[in-house]
Amino acid sequence: MITIKNNMFHLATANTSYIFFINSLGLAEHLYYGKKLRNPEYDIPSLREKHVGPRVNETSLTPDDLTIQPVNLMSEFSTEDKGDYRTPSIAVSTGRKKLRTLDLRFSGYTSFTGIQRFSSPLFQALGSDQNTCGVSLEFRDPVAGVKATFLYTLFDDSDVITRRVVIENISSEPMTLRSAYSLQLDLPGHDYELITFTGAQLRERKETRQTITYGKYVNESRRGASSAEANPGIILKSIHDGQCYMTNLIYSGSHREVVEVNQFGKTHVLSGINDDTFEADLAPNSAFETPEAIMLYSHLGLDDLADKSHRFIREHIQRGPWKDRLRPVAFNTWEAVHFDFEERKLSGLIKQAAELGIEVFVLDDGWFGARNDDTSSLGDWQVNTLKIPGGLATVSKECHRRGMMFGLWLEPEMVSLNSYLYRKHPDWMLGDPSRKSHAVSRNQYFLDITRDDVQDYLISTMKHLIQNANVDYIKWDMNRHLSDMYSANPEIMNMGEYQHRYILALYRIQKSLAVTFPNLFIENCASGGARFDLGMLCYGSAIWTSDCSDPIERIPIIEGTSMLYPLSVCGTSVSTSPNYATFRSTDLETRFAVALFGVLNYSIDIMKFSDREKAAVKDQVEFYRQYRQILQFGIFRKEVRGNITVWSAATPDRSVILVLYVQTLMRSNCEDDILTVSQADENFVYRVVRRDDRAPVWDIGSDVSKFKKEEESYEVTGDTLKWAGIKLSDKCSGSGYRNGMRVMPDFSSRVYIIKKI
Ligand code: GLA
């Protein structure tokens, strides 16, 4: 609900209030963002900053009111050259002298129900007139010739407020837009921990914490993709209590989050397109739309913040029929056979996958052109008939006949120099033709997808493939980052626009496929999780979280990712042991137990399975299918206790809880273990049983291997389970093995099924 009274705008979601005030100079003073206030309209004098005189050595906006010094005013936006020396949220150069002065003053507002649609192909959050409303405020600087419209949309059910800005050139001269952040959030004080999700390929989105102090913190990608390096989602958590704020961006390109503590100890947060890699020309009467940013507050801490973000993503970001559907269990050929397959081998894999209960067979890289390694053929999206003489339709038919969906890997944005496509259209490749060579990564180059002819080629090629081969699922990959931005597209005269235009083109192509094939399941991927963001989740039903398939290395990846994104969008993987990236050996049950939490995928040579492994995996798939509603859409919690990680996923009413218990290194003569389950409902009585994986205890010693795993089963009241916990039976730790002991070598795990009686 939005209340507008006495120049005060109170944007209230179910549990939060966001309040600003239009002051006598027409600036939007930010007053408060936090737990919902009942009647703040009576409290304006308390909420406003009371600057009774100017601070010496600071700059006042105007001689008419020396108390208004932008650098020390919490505000809805910051501009340049008028005394606000913090990082500006909007920056322009206007006129022949490229003036940077911008002085925006309030010129009106309109309220709306539902959402206001973008006019560009940017993706945005969706909401209905019943659960969504907003307000759009206009500010103008007639001298610079700039109009800025700030749009706030409220999503009551998940306590999210989104913000975006439309910047218009209302002058008669061209101008340059140098910064256009979507969000500015000024907070009082700086007693916060900044939590970012950083990493690299194979170790994406690990939670990184730092306590902020005076100065500037930047979380950014300049790569043209949201990146594995720094996810656009960030959190500020009070160091005193549970209060926390999240911001995120519905955008898949280079982004920048600035957290700046000014001289007076206030925190200035920006989120938006990375202005280091951006600059746009704005012709008279044209406008630039920023992506939509989200902000979210909770006074209950990080778990509540994550629950709300998950809800928002499921309800308002994801679209199409897969939005609420259970995600299928996949088999993926990549880590199983890489490029080494032909039709007969595929038939064998398909048969085996179907027998294991797999629901979608994904044919990964290597099916097209002459692609037998990664040096060629990207762009040649025709089946390699030497490998698959019957064509994709045969493979697809075989999958369908065996009751599985057929999935296909594509990397549409790329081209190999060694490809028919490149030979035919060398000018379609991104790069300055006057240079002899261009920067390369994984032997591949970008197509200039901002060109209409390239877009049309990609859309028609993919539509043709999907139709002809009856493809139900695509894995849309993107395995390098932008370089050599030179485009022959006559619409782009300033290459500072290129990265942004690239994302608009990507969205246009992906949307066109999703709209033509509404039932198509799109799994996005970028060397694992290098483009894991809200933009790629609009039409992407899931994202390949990481190429890291070592279960132990996966733990922090899923933990970090889940602080922002729901498990229903996180592709997980059971692959070969020892792991290709870490050389670590782990047992099949632990690989499965960690991969349980998310969208389950097997990428392992199932033809090499022993009968015991086949039986184990069949049983795993059945187990996952039985509980996947909870594992994909349930409430997720994580705890680390020394060398033990405990995850749980629960139904919203807490009547069923699945618990994962993973140990990293085993200690000799170790401590006793207590299993407490924070998600237990204190008023219930539960039955707790260990998932029977039917595997014998580890093959680690002659006296142990013949024993079965311990049979622990308890009936316990919810409050005992939550607070006192279950004292688990002894671990086998050096003094001989006895029946009932838990044998827990390095990297072993247990899954407990907890049900209300
Ligand atoms: C990327 C993906 C992998 C796989 C390969 C194929 O690395 O992340 O899952 O699809 O490409 O080349």
CSV table of C-alpha atoms and ligand atoms in Angstrom, one decimal, residues 201 204 332-335 338-339 362-366 368 371 373-374 378 409-411 442 444 475-479 523-530 544 546-548 580 603, ligand 1:
chain,number,residue,atom,x,y,z
A,201,GLN,CA,34.4,-20.9,-12.1
A,204,GLU,CA,30.8,-19.6,-7.4
A,332,ASN,CA,23.5,-35.2,-18.7
A,333,THR,CA,26.1,-36.6,-21.1
A,334,TRP,CA,28.8,-34.1,-20.4
A,335,GLU,CA,30.7,-35.6,-17.4
A,338,HIS,CA,32.2,-35.7,-22.9
A,339,PHE,CA,32.6,-35.6,-26.7
A,362,VAL,CA,20.2,-34.1,-21.9
A,363,LEU,CA,22.5,-34.4,-24.9
A,364,ASP,CA,25.3,-32.0,-24.0
A,365,ASP,CA,28.1,-30.6,-26.1
A,366,GLY,CA,29.5,-32.5,-29.1
A,368,PHE,CA,26.7,-30.8,-33.9
A,371,ARG,CA,32.7,-30.9,-32.8
A,373,ASP,CA,36.7,-31.3,-29.0
A,374,ASP,CA,36.2,-27.6,-28.1
A,378,LEU,CA,30.2,-23.4,-32.5
A,409,TRP,CA,22.8,-28.4,-25.2
A,410,LEU,CA,23.3,-25.2,-27.2
A,411,GLU,CA,25.7,-22.2,-26.9
A,442,ARG,CA,38.0,-21.6,-24.8
A,444,GLN,CA,35.7,-19.3,-29.1
A,475,LYS,CA,20.6,-26.2,-21.8
A,476,TRP,CA,21.6,-22.7,-22.9
A,477,ASP,CA,25.3,-22.3,-22.2
A,478,MET,CA,27.7,-19.3,-22.5
A,479,ASN,CA,31.3,-20.1,-21.9
A,523,GLU,CA,18.3,-24.5,-18.1
A,524,ASN,CA,20.7,-21.6,-18.3
A,525,CYS,CA,24.4,-22.2,-17.8
A,526,ALA,CA,27.7,-20.2,-18.2
A,527,SER,CA,30.7,-22.4,-17.5
A,528,GLY,CA,28.6,-23.5,-14.6
A,529,GLY,CA,27.1,-20.6,-12.7
A,530,ALA,CA,28.7,-17.5,-14.3
A,544,TRP,CA,23.4,-25.0,-13.8
A,546,SER,CA,28.4,-24.8,-11.0
A,547,ASP,CA,30.6,-27.1,-12.9
A,548,CYS,CA,31.9,-28.2,-9.5
A,580,TYR,CA,37.9,-34.3,-12.0
A,603,SER,CA,26.3,-36.6,-15.1
B,1,GLA,C1,30.3,-25.7,-19.9
B,1,GLA,C2,29.2,-26.2,-19.0
B,1,GLA,C3,29.3,-27.7,-18.8
B,1,GLA,C4,29.2,-28.4,-20.2
B,1,GLA,C5,30.3,-27.8,-21.1
B,1,GLA,C6,30.2,-28.3,-22.5
B,1,GLA,O1,31.5,-25.8,-19.3
B,1,GLA,O2,29.2,-25.6,-17.8
B,1,GLA,O3,28.2,-28.2,-18.0
B,1,GLA,O4,28.0,-28.2,-20.8
B,1,GLA,O5,30.3,-26.4,-21.1
B,1,GLA,O6,31.2,-27.8,-23.3
